[in-house]
Coordinates of C-alpha atoms in Angstrom, one line a residue:
Chain A
X108 CA 96.4 -52.4 -8.1
X109 CA 94.1 -49.0 -7.3
X110 CA 97.0 -46.6 -7.6
X111 CA 97.5 -47.9 -11.3
X112 CA 94.0 -47.5 -12.7
X113 CA 93.7 -44.4 -10.9
X114 CA 96.8 -43.5 -13.3
X115 CA 94.8 -45.5 -16.1
X116 CA 91.3 -42.9 -15.8
X117 CA 93.8 -39.6 -15.0
X118 CA 94.8 -40.8 -18.7
X119 CA 92.5 -41.8 -20.0
X120 CA 90.2 -38.6 -18.9
X121 CA 93.3 -36.7 -20.2
X122 CA 93.5 -38.0 -23.9
X123 CA 90.0 -38.3 -24.4
X124 CA 89.5 -39.0 -27.9
X125 CA 92.5 -38.2 -28.8
X126 CA 91.4 -34.7 -27.5
X127 CA 93.9 -33.6 -24.2
X128 CA 92.2 -31.5 -22.0
X129 CA 93.8 -29.1 -22.4
X130 CA 92.1 -28.8 -25.5
X131 CA 88.7 -29.5 -25.2
X132 CA 89.1 -26.9 -21.9
X133 CA 89.7 -24.9 -24.3
X134 CA 87.1 -25.8 -26.5
X135 CA 84.0 -25.0 -24.3
X136 CA 86.2 -22.0 -23.2
X137 CA 85.3 -20.6 -26.5
X138 CA 82.1 -20.2 -26.4
X139 CA 82.4 -19.5 -23.1
X140 CA 84.4 -16.5 -23.7
X141 CA 82.7 -15.6 -27.0
X142 CA 79.3 -15.1 -24.8
X143 CA 81.4 -13.4 -21.8
X144 CA 82.5 -11.0 -25.2
X145 CA 79.8 -8.0 -24.6
X146 CA 80.4 -7.6 -21.1
X147 CA 84.2 -6.1 -21.8
X148 CA 82.1 -4.0 -24.8
X149 CA 79.5 -1.4 -24.9
X150 CA 76.7 -4.1 -26.8
X151 CA 76.8 -5.2 -23.0
X152 CA 76.7 -1.3 -20.6
X153 CA 73.6 -1.0 -23.4
X154 CA 72.0 -3.8 -22.5
X155 CA 73.0 -3.3 -18.7
X156 CA 71.2 0.2 -18.8
X157 CA 68.2 -0.6 -21.4
X158 CA 66.0 -0.1 -18.0
X159 CA 67.9 2.9 -17.2
X160 CA 67.6 4.5 -20.9
X161 CA 64.4 3.2 -21.1
X162 CA 63.0 5.7 -18.3
X163 CA 65.7 8.6 -18.7
X164 CA 63.7 8.6 -22.2
X165 CA 60.4 8.3 -20.3
X166 CA 61.8 11.2 -18.7
X167 CA 62.4 12.9 -21.7
X168 CA 58.8 12.4 -23.0
X169 CA 58.2 14.2 -19.2
X170 CA 60.0 16.8 -19.5
X171 CA 58.7 17.7 -22.6
X172 CA 55.0 17.7 -22.4
X173 CA 55.5 19.9 -20.1
X174 CA 58.2 21.9 -21.6
X175 CA 55.2 22.1 -24.4
X176 CA 52.5 23.4 -21.6
X177 CA 55.1 26.1 -20.4
X178 CA 55.7 27.2 -24.8
X179 CA 51.7 27.0 -24.7
X180 CA 51.5 29.0 -22.0
X181 CA 54.5 31.9 -23.2
X182 CA 53.3 31.8 -26.5
X183 CA 49.2 33.4 -25.7
X184 CA 50.6 35.8 -23.3
X185 CA 52.3 36.5 -26.3
X186 CA 49.8 36.9 -29.4
X187 CA 47.3 38.0 -26.7
X188 CA 50.4 41.4 -26.6
X189 CA 50.3 41.2 -30.0
X190 CA 46.8 41.8 -30.7
X191 CA 46.1 44.2 -27.9
X192 CA 48.9 45.9 -30.1
X193 CA 47.3 45.4 -33.1
X194 CA 44.0 46.8 -32.1
X195 CA 45.4 49.9 -29.9
X196 CA 47.6 50.1 -33.4
X197 CA 44.5 50.4 -35.8
X198 CA 42.9 52.9 -32.6
X199 CA 45.9 55.9 -33.2
X200 CA 47.0 55.0 -36.8
X201 CA 46.0 57.3 -39.7
X202 CA 43.1 55.2 -42.0
X203 CA 44.0 55.9 -45.0
X204 CA 47.8 55.5 -46.5
X205 CA 47.5 57.7 -49.4
X206 CA 50.7 60.6 -47.9
X207 CA 54.3 59.4 -47.0
X208 CA 53.9 61.3 -43.6
X209 CA 50.2 59.1 -43.2
X210 CA 52.5 55.9 -43.0
X211 CA 55.4 57.8 -41.2
X212 CA 52.5 58.0 -38.5
X213 CA 51.9 54.7 -38.9
X214 CA 54.9 53.6 -38.5
X215 CA 55.6 55.6 -35.1
X216 CA 51.7 55.4 -33.6
X217 CA 52.5 50.5 -34.4
X218 CA 55.8 50.7 -32.5
X219 CA 54.2 52.8 -30.0
X220 CA 52.3 50.3 -29.6
X221 CA 54.0 47.5 -29.7
X222 CA 56.1 49.1 -27.1
X223 CA 53.4 49.2 -24.0
X224 CA 52.6 45.7 -24.6
X225 CA 55.3 44.2 -25.0
X226 CA 57.0 46.7 -22.4
X227 CA 53.2 46.1 -20.2
X228 CA 54.3 42.1 -21.0
X229 CA 58.0 42.0 -19.7
X230 CA 57.3 43.9 -17.0
X231 CA 53.5 41.6 -15.3
X232 CA 54.2 39.6 -12.6
X233 CA 52.4 36.5 -14.2
X234 CA 55.1 36.6 -17.9
X235 CA 57.5 36.4 -15.4
X236 CA 56.6 33.4 -13.5
X237 CA 56.1 31.5 -17.0
X238 CA 59.2 32.3 -18.3
X239 CA 60.7 31.4 -14.6
X240 CA 58.4 28.3 -15.8
X241 CA 59.4 27.8 -19.4
X242 CA 63.7 28.8 -18.8
X243 CA 63.4 25.3 -15.9
X244 CA 61.5 22.7 -18.4
X245 CA 64.2 24.0 -21.1
X246 CA 66.8 22.8 -19.1
X247 CA 65.0 19.9 -17.6
X248 CA 65.2 18.8 -20.8
X249 CA 69.3 20.0 -21.6
X250 CA 69.2 17.4 -18.6
X251 CA 67.8 14.5 -19.1
X252 CA 69.6 14.6 -22.7
X253 CA 73.0 15.4 -20.4
X254 CA 71.9 12.2 -18.7
X255 CA 72.4 10.1 -21.2
X256 CA 75.0 11.9 -23.0
X257 CA 77.0 10.7 -19.7
X258 CA 76.1 6.5 -19.4
X259 CA 77.6 6.9 -22.8
X260 CA 80.6 8.9 -21.6
X261 CA 81.3 5.9 -19.4
X262 CA 80.6 3.4 -21.7
X263 CA 83.5 4.5 -23.9
X264 CA 85.4 4.9 -20.8
X265 CA 85.6 8.4 -20.5
X266 CA 84.5 10.8 -17.1
X267 CA 81.2 12.1 -17.1
X268 CA 80.9 15.8 -17.6
X269 CA 80.0 15.6 -13.9
X270 CA 83.7 14.3 -13.3
X271 CA 84.4 17.4 -14.5
X272 CA 82.5 19.2 -13.1
X273 CA 83.9 18.6 -9.5
X274 CA 87.5 18.9 -10.7
X275 CA 87.0 21.9 -12.1
X276 CA 85.5 23.1 -8.4
X277 CA 88.7 21.4 -7.2
X278 CA 90.3 23.2 -9.3
X279 CA 88.6 26.8 -7.8
X280 CA 89.0 25.3 -4.2
X281 CA 92.6 25.1 -4.8
X282 CA 93.3 28.5 -6.6
X283 CA 91.8 30.3 -4.1
X284 CA 93.3 28.5 -0.9
X285 CA 96.6 29.1 -2.7
X286 CA 95.8 32.6 -3.1
X287 CA 94.8 32.7 0.6
X288 CA 98.0 30.9 2.1
X289 CA 100.0 33.5 0.3
X290 CA 98.1 36.2 1.3
X291 CA 99.0 35.3 5.3
X292 CA 101.9 34.6 4.2
X293 CA 102.4 38.2 3.2
X294 CA 100.7 39.0 5.6
X295 CA 103.3 38.1 7.9
X296 CA 106.2 38.5 7.3
X297 CA 104.6 42.7 6.5
X298 CA 104.2 42.2 10.9
X299 CA 107.8 40.3 11.2
X300 CA 109.7 42.8 9.4
X301 CA 107.7 45.7 10.9
X302 CA 108.4 44.2 14.2
Chain B
X119 CA 38.1 60.1 -47.3
X120 CA 39.4 61.0 -51.2
X121 CA 42.4 63.2 -51.6
X122 CA 41.0 66.3 -52.3
X123 CA 38.6 66.3 -50.1
X124 CA 39.6 67.8 -45.8
X125 CA 39.7 66.6 -42.2
X126 CA 38.4 69.1 -40.3
X127 CA 41.4 69.7 -38.0
X128 CA 43.1 69.9 -40.9
X129 CA 43.5 74.3 -43.0
X130 CA 43.9 74.2 -46.7
X131 CA 46.4 76.1 -48.2
X132 CA 44.9 79.3 -49.3
X133 CA 46.2 80.9 -52.4
X134 CA 46.0 84.5 -51.4
X135 CA 43.8 86.0 -54.2
X136 CA 46.1 88.5 -56.5
X137 CA 49.2 86.0 -55.8
X138 CA 50.9 84.0 -59.1
X139 CA 49.8 80.3 -58.8
X140 CA 51.6 77.8 -57.2
X141 CA 53.5 74.8 -58.3
X142 CA 53.9 72.3 -55.7
X143 CA 56.1 69.4 -57.2
X144 CA 54.2 66.4 -55.9
X145 CA 56.6 63.3 -54.5
X146 CA 57.3 60.7 -57.1
X147 CA 55.9 57.6 -55.9
X148 CA 57.9 55.0 -58.3
X149 CA 61.2 57.6 -56.9
X150 CA 60.2 56.8 -52.7
X151 CA 60.2 53.9 -53.8
X152 CA 63.5 53.7 -56.1
X153 CA 64.9 55.8 -53.0
X154 CA 63.8 53.9 -49.7
X155 CA 65.5 50.5 -51.8
X156 CA 68.0 51.7 -52.9
X157 CA 68.7 52.8 -48.7
X158 CA 67.2 49.9 -47.4
X159 CA 70.0 47.9 -49.3
X160 CA 73.1 50.2 -48.4
X161 CA 72.3 49.3 -44.5
X162 CA 71.5 46.1 -45.3
X163 CA 75.3 45.7 -47.1
X164 CA 76.7 48.7 -44.0
X165 CA 75.6 45.9 -41.5
X166 CA 77.3 43.3 -42.5
X167 CA 80.8 45.6 -41.8
X168 CA 79.4 46.8 -39.0
X169 CA 82.2 43.6 -36.6
X170 CA 85.1 45.9 -38.7
X171 CA 84.5 49.3 -37.2
X172 CA 87.5 51.2 -34.2
X173 CA 86.5 51.0 -30.8
X174 CA 89.2 51.6 -28.2
X175 CA 91.2 53.6 -29.7
X176 CA 92.9 56.4 -27.0
X177 CA 96.8 54.7 -26.2
X178 CA 97.0 52.3 -23.2
X179 CA 99.8 50.2 -23.1
X180 CA 98.7 46.6 -21.5
X181 CA 100.3 46.2 -17.8
X182 CA 99.1 43.0 -17.0
X183 CA 97.4 39.5 -18.7
X184 CA 96.3 37.0 -17.1
X185 CA 94.3 34.0 -17.6
X186 CA 91.1 36.4 -16.5
X187 CA 91.5 40.1 -17.0
X188 CA 94.1 43.3 -19.6
X189 CA 95.1 45.7 -16.8
X190 CA 94.8 48.3 -19.4
X191 CA 97.3 51.5 -18.6
X192 CA 96.4 54.7 -20.8
X193 CA 98.7 57.0 -22.2
X194 CA 97.7 60.4 -20.3
X195 CA 97.3 63.2 -23.2
X196 CA 98.2 66.5 -20.4
X197 CA 100.4 66.9 -17.6
X198 CA 99.0 65.2 -14.6
X199 CA 97.0 67.0 -12.5
X200 CA 95.4 65.3 -10.4
X201 CA 97.4 62.6 -7.7
X202 CA 95.4 59.9 -7.4
X203 CA 95.5 57.1 -10.4
X204 CA 91.4 56.1 -11.4
X205 CA 91.0 52.4 -11.5
X206 CA 88.3 51.5 -14.0
X207 CA 86.5 48.4 -12.8
X208 CA 84.6 47.2 -15.8
X209 CA 81.0 45.3 -15.8
X210 CA 81.0 41.2 -16.4
X211 CA 78.2 42.5 -19.2
X212 CA 79.8 42.8 -22.6
X213 CA 83.0 44.8 -23.3
X214 CA 85.2 47.3 -21.6
X215 CA 85.3 48.7 -24.7
X216 CA 82.2 51.5 -24.5
X217 CA 84.1 53.5 -22.3
X218 CA 86.0 54.7 -25.0
X219 CA 83.8 53.2 -28.2
X220 CA 84.5 56.6 -30.1
X221 CA 87.1 59.9 -30.0
X222 CA 85.0 62.3 -29.3
X223 CA 82.1 60.1 -26.7
X224 CA 84.6 58.6 -24.3
X225 CA 84.3 58.8 -20.9
X226 CA 88.0 57.9 -20.7
X227 CA 89.5 60.6 -23.0
X228 CA 87.5 62.6 -21.1
X229 CA 89.2 61.0 -17.5
X230 CA 92.5 61.7 -19.5
X231 CA 91.9 65.2 -21.3
X232 CA 90.9 66.2 -17.4
X233 CA 94.2 65.6 -16.3
X234 CA 93.9 62.4 -14.3
X235 CA 96.1 58.6 -14.6
X236 CA 93.5 56.7 -15.6
X237 CA 93.7 53.1 -15.3
X238 CA 91.2 50.2 -16.5
X239 CA 90.3 46.5 -16.2
X240 CA 89.5 44.8 -18.8
X241 CA 88.0 42.1 -18.5
X242 CA 88.3 38.3 -20.9
X243 CA 85.6 35.7 -22.1
X244 CA 85.4 32.5 -19.2
X245 CA 85.6 29.3 -20.5
X246 CA 83.2 26.5 -19.8
X247 CA 85.9 25.5 -17.9
X248 CA 85.9 29.0 -15.7
X249 CA 82.1 27.8 -14.2
X250 CA 83.5 28.5 -10.2
X251 CA 85.0 31.9 -10.3
X252 CA 83.1 33.4 -8.0
X253 CA 82.7 37.7 -7.2
X254 CA 85.1 35.9 -4.4
X255 CA 87.3 35.5 -7.2
X256 CA 87.1 38.6 -8.8
X257 CA 86.9 41.2 -6.3
X258 CA 89.4 39.4 -3.9
X259 CA 92.4 38.2 -6.6
X260 CA 91.5 40.2 -9.3
X261 CA 90.9 43.7 -8.7
X262 CA 93.0 43.1 -5.2
X263 CA 96.1 42.7 -7.9
X264 CA 95.4 45.5 -9.9
X265 CA 94.7 47.7 -7.1
X266 CA 98.5 46.0 -6.1
X267 CA 99.7 46.6 -8.9
X268 CA 98.3 50.2 -10.1
X269 CA 99.9 51.5 -6.3
X270 CA 102.6 50.0 -7.3
X271 CA 103.3 51.9 -10.3
X272 CA 102.2 55.5 -9.5
X273 CA 103.1 54.9 -6.0
X274 CA 100.9 56.2 -3.4
X275 CA 98.4 54.4 -1.7
X276 CA 94.9 54.3 -2.2
X277 CA 93.8 55.2 -4.8
X278 CA 90.2 56.7 -7.4
X279 CA 87.5 52.8 -7.3
X280 CA 85.8 53.8 -10.5
X281 CA 83.5 51.1 -11.9
X282 CA 79.5 51.1 -13.7
X283 CA 76.6 48.3 -13.3
X284 CA 78.3 45.4 -11.9
X285 CA 81.3 46.9 -11.8
X286 CA 80.6 49.0 -10.0
X287 CA 78.3 47.0 -7.0
X288 CA 81.6 45.1 -7.6
X289 CA 83.4 48.4 -6.9
X290 CA 81.5 49.0 -3.5
X291 CA 82.5 44.7 -2.4
X292 CA 86.0 46.0 -3.2
X293 CA 85.8 48.6 -0.6
X294 CA 83.5 47.2 2.4
X295 CA 87.3 44.8 2.5
X296 CA 89.3 46.6 1.1
X297 CA 89.0 50.0 2.3
X298 CA 93.1 50.9 3.0
X299 CA 93.4 51.4 -0.5
X300 CA 91.1 53.0 -1.3
X301 CA 91.2 57.3 -1.2
X302 CA 87.6 58.0 -2.5
X303 CA 84.6 55.3 -4.5
X304 CA 82.8 56.3 -7.6
X305 CA 80.4 54.4 -8.8
X306 CA 77.5 54.5 -12.1
X307 CA 74.7 52.7 -12.4
X308 CA 75.6 50.0 -9.6
X309 CA 73.0 47.2 -8.4
X310 CA 72.3 47.8 -5.7
X311 CA 68.6 47.5 -4.1
X312 CA 67.2 45.0 -6.2
X313 CA 64.2 44.6 -4.0
X314 CA 63.6 48.7 -5.7
X315 CA 64.5 47.6 -9.1
X316 CA 61.7 48.6 -11.4
X317 CA 63.2 46.8 -15.3
X318 CA 62.0 43.9 -16.8
X319 CA 66.3 42.2 -16.6
X320 CA 65.4 42.7 -12.4
X321 CA 61.1 41.3 -13.4
X322 CA 62.7 38.2 -15.5
X323 CA 65.3 37.7 -12.4
X324 CA 62.9 37.6 -9.5
X325 CA 61.9 33.6 -10.7
X326 CA 64.5 32.4 -12.1
X327 CA 66.5 29.4 -11.2
X328 CA 69.6 30.0 -11.2
X329 CA 71.0 27.0 -9.2
X330 CA 69.8 24.7 -11.6
X331 CA 71.1 26.8 -14.6
X332 CA 74.4 26.9 -13.5
X333 CA 74.6 23.4 -13.0
X334 CA 72.5 22.2 -16.1
X335 CA 74.4 25.2 -18.6
X336 CA 77.7 26.2 -16.8
X337 CA 79.0 29.7 -17.8
X338 CA 75.4 32.0 -18.7
X339 CA 75.4 31.8 -21.9
X340 CA 75.7 34.8 -24.8
X341 CA 72.0 33.5 -26.3
X342 CA 70.7 34.5 -23.6
X343 CA 71.9 37.1 -22.4
X344 CA 70.4 38.9 -25.3
X345 CA 67.3 37.5 -24.8
X346 CA 66.8 39.4 -21.6
X347 CA 67.2 42.7 -24.2
X348 CA 65.5 41.9 -27.2
X349 CA 63.0 42.0 -23.5
X350 CA 64.1 45.6 -23.2
X351 CA 62.7 48.5 -24.9
X352 CA 61.9 45.8 -27.7
X353 CA 60.6 48.3 -30.9
X354 CA 61.5 51.4 -29.6
X355 CA 65.0 50.9 -29.5
X356 CA 65.3 47.0 -31.3
X357 CA 63.0 47.6 -34.5
X358 CA 63.2 52.0 -34.5
X359 CA 66.4 52.0 -35.0
X360 CA 66.7 49.7 -37.7
X361 CA 64.5 52.5 -39.6
X362 CA 66.5 55.7 -38.4
X363 CA 69.7 53.6 -39.5
X364 CA 67.4 53.5 -43.2
X365 CA 66.5 57.4 -43.4
X366 CA 70.0 58.7 -42.4
X367 CA 71.8 55.6 -44.3
X368 CA 73.7 58.3 -46.3
X369 CA 75.2 60.2 -42.5
X370 CA 78.1 58.8 -42.2
X371 CA 78.9 60.6 -38.7
X372 CA 75.2 59.2 -38.0
X373 CA 76.1 55.8 -39.5
X374 CA 79.8 54.9 -37.7
X375 CA 77.0 56.3 -34.1
X376 CA 75.3 53.1 -34.5
X377 CA 77.1 50.3 -35.4
X378 CA 79.5 51.0 -33.2
X379 CA 76.8 50.5 -31.0
X380 CA 75.4 48.0 -32.5
X381 CA 79.1 46.0 -32.3
X382 CA 79.2 46.6 -28.5
X383 CA 75.7 46.4 -27.7
X384 CA 76.3 41.9 -29.8
X385 CA 79.8 42.1 -28.5
X386 CA 78.4 39.7 -25.7
X387 CA 80.6 37.3 -23.8
X388 CA 78.8 34.1 -21.2
X389 CA 79.5 34.9 -17.4
X390 CA 81.2 32.2 -15.4
X391 CA 79.0 30.6 -13.4
X392 CA 79.4 30.5 -10.4
X393 CA 79.5 34.8 -10.4
X394 CA 76.0 34.8 -12.2
X395 CA 73.9 32.0 -9.0
X396 CA 75.3 35.0 -6.3
X397 CA 74.2 37.2 -9.3
X398 CA 70.5 36.5 -10.1
X399 CA 70.5 34.1 -7.1
X400 CA 71.7 36.4 -3.5
X401 CA 71.8 39.9 -4.4
X402 CA 68.8 40.4 -7.7
X403 CA 66.3 37.6 -5.7
X404 CA 67.1 37.3 -1.6
X405 CA 68.6 40.8 -1.7
X406 CA 71.4 39.9 0.2
X407 CA 74.1 43.4 -1.0
X408 CA 71.5 45.4 1.2
X409 CA 70.6 43.6 3.8
X410 CA 74.8 43.2 3.6
X411 CA 74.4 39.7 4.5
X412 CA 76.1 38.6 1.1
X413 CA 79.1 36.3 1.3
X414 CA 82.6 36.7 -0.8
X415 CA 84.1 33.4 0.6
X416 CA 84.0 33.4 3.8
X417 CA 83.9 37.2 4.2
X418 CA 81.4 39.3 4.5
X419 CA 79.8 42.3 2.6
X420 CA 78.3 45.0 4.8
X421 CA 78.0 48.5 3.3
X422 CA 77.2 50.6 6.4
X423 CA 82.0 50.0 6.8
X424 CA 82.6 52.0 3.7
X425 CA 83.5 55.4 5.0
X426 CA 85.9 56.7 1.9
X427 CA 83.8 59.9 0.2
X428 CA 80.9 58.1 -2.0
X429 CA 79.7 59.4 -5.7
X430 CA 77.0 57.7 -6.9
X431 CA 75.8 58.4 -10.8
X432 CA 72.4 57.5 -11.9
X433 CA 70.3 57.8 -14.6
X434 CA 66.6 58.9 -14.4
X435 CA 65.8 56.6 -18.0
X436 CA 68.3 53.8 -16.9
X437 CA 66.7 50.5 -18.4
X438 CA 68.7 48.6 -17.4
X439 CA 69.4 49.6 -14.1
X440 CA 66.4 51.4 -11.8
X441 CA 67.6 55.0 -9.9
X442 CA 65.6 53.6 -7.2
X443 CA 68.1 49.8 -6.7
X444 CA 71.2 52.5 -7.5
X445 CA 70.5 55.2 -5.4
X446 CA 70.2 53.4 -2.1
X447 CA 74.4 52.5 -1.3
X448 CA 74.2 56.2 -0.2
X449 CA 71.6 55.8 2.5
X450 CA 74.0 52.1 3.3
X451 CA 77.5 53.9 3.3
X452 CA 78.7 55.5 6.8
X453 CA 80.5 58.2 4.5
X454 CA 79.8 61.8 5.4
X455 CA 82.0 62.8 2.1
X456 CA 79.0 61.2 -0.7
X457 CA 77.1 61.9 -3.4
X458 CA 74.7 61.3 -5.5
X459 CA 73.7 62.5 -10.1
X460 CA 71.1 62.3 -11.5
X461 CA 70.6 62.8 -15.0
X462 CA 67.8 62.4 -17.4
X463 CA 69.5 60.2 -20.0
X464 CA 69.3 56.0 -20.3
X465 CA 72.3 53.6 -18.7
X466 CA 74.9 53.8 -21.9
X467 CA 73.6 57.4 -22.7
X468 CA 75.3 58.1 -18.8
X469 CA 79.1 56.8 -20.6
X470 CA 79.0 57.2 -24.1
X471 CA 76.9 59.5 -25.2
X472 CA 77.5 63.5 -26.4
X473 CA 75.2 64.2 -23.5
X474 CA 77.4 62.7 -20.7
X475 CA 80.7 64.8 -22.5
X476 CA 78.7 67.8 -22.0
X477 CA 76.6 67.9 -18.7
X478 CA 77.8 64.3 -16.3
X479 CA 81.9 63.9 -17.1
X480 CA 82.3 68.2 -15.8
X481 CA 80.8 66.9 -13.1
X482 CA 82.4 64.0 -12.0
X483 CA 86.0 64.8 -12.9
X484 CA 85.1 68.4 -11.0
X485 CA 84.3 65.6 -7.6
X486 CA 86.7 63.6 -8.5
X487 CA 89.7 66.0 -8.7
X488 CA 88.7 68.0 -5.2
X489 CA 89.8 64.6 -3.8
X490 CA 92.8 63.4 -5.4
X491 CA 95.4 65.7 -4.4

């Protein structure tokens, strides 16, 4: 009796209100699948990485602010050199420009003054340091943008630049190993021939 | 001061008594402006043709071509009088045709006319895939392959290695490691002791974060090189040369010379990242070459090992590699036959000028010939 009740109950559950269990499962799993959909697409990847993206953009802002500070210092040095050159030009150049020679002398004086001022600047330790800092900040900006782009490469299932870099490094090292092996074989052959 | 007034230092043009009155023709300002405008327009249109001008016209054949270089062999012009062939190692900065820029200023042609058998390594432009090519590859692979090819072709056991600028430094590195294949080392403006370098380039290199640059960008981009060039004599050369061009725009020879140099200046390939890292980091910042601590792969570059005849050619007015940076090479090597030649010219003037043809090359040829039999 018990077993026949169980069979009946099972049949009931299999065909609940005219639906088979399979149909019901499909009906429910449809919504489950819909909710899972972003996990295989870029949207999910973006939503998963949202914190990381936000952090990247904050960092980008920071390095851009640093770049601006360094660029301001750079332009301050350049402007000071320019002002110095202009002052020198005024002192060295003819006071009035009336003849062709006056213009020629003005040009010469200006070239000399600007050359002196800017060469002195470019050869100074201060300029070298700020130029280095500015260049470094520019690289930081590029690095941050690259970091964001690399995440997108992952989203698209493409190898990232770092991964391609690793392969290039491996290829370069392999080439060197092949070269060294070839050389050692040649050396062994030569030694073998002479002995 | 009006036009008629004179400053105390100015002499008045006094009419001698009894002579007929001279009529001094005043230049017409309008005509001058018109003429200047014509010259300016002509200069503007000519500058666009710089890329078309022909360079490197001395006949040659390509002996070997790989992804990294072409090995050129120049046709002999006179019967060969020097037994030892010359292999010219050009720099990785700009293109090698500066050594054969034009017929009357060609370094290569002058060597050929003096009876030398001349070969040249013409480096190709590195691509982003070449980021990890290092000095080890350039010296121990590419230069060595070229040396072996030349030795095999000429059936001699040693050659003269002749490098320019960065190529001179690479030639020196090669000689320390493969001296058995080198009869003479003749270098032009080699970068050796960077602590003594007084140039703007040396100054800018001091604070460059080269590791970060290579990691982020890869190869050194051409634009970065232009930025460095523009800091070298920015007005005397960078600006003034265009005034001179406008003034001499009707002088065909002047314009031709100008355009060839201009073409070369702006023909700047990138430099392979790893090589640049060593160039700036190891050589300019840490000065490892002069400390005998530079490593190419597993091998140490010890300059004191060089004992072949050495000719070191430097320029007093060199603003890219100062003579103080190049000259110490002669003190570092063990060679007993060594000579330092100094010339009153600049980095490019040393190799591609009439001065070089008349003053530098005859002496270089003489030195080489005495050691090439």
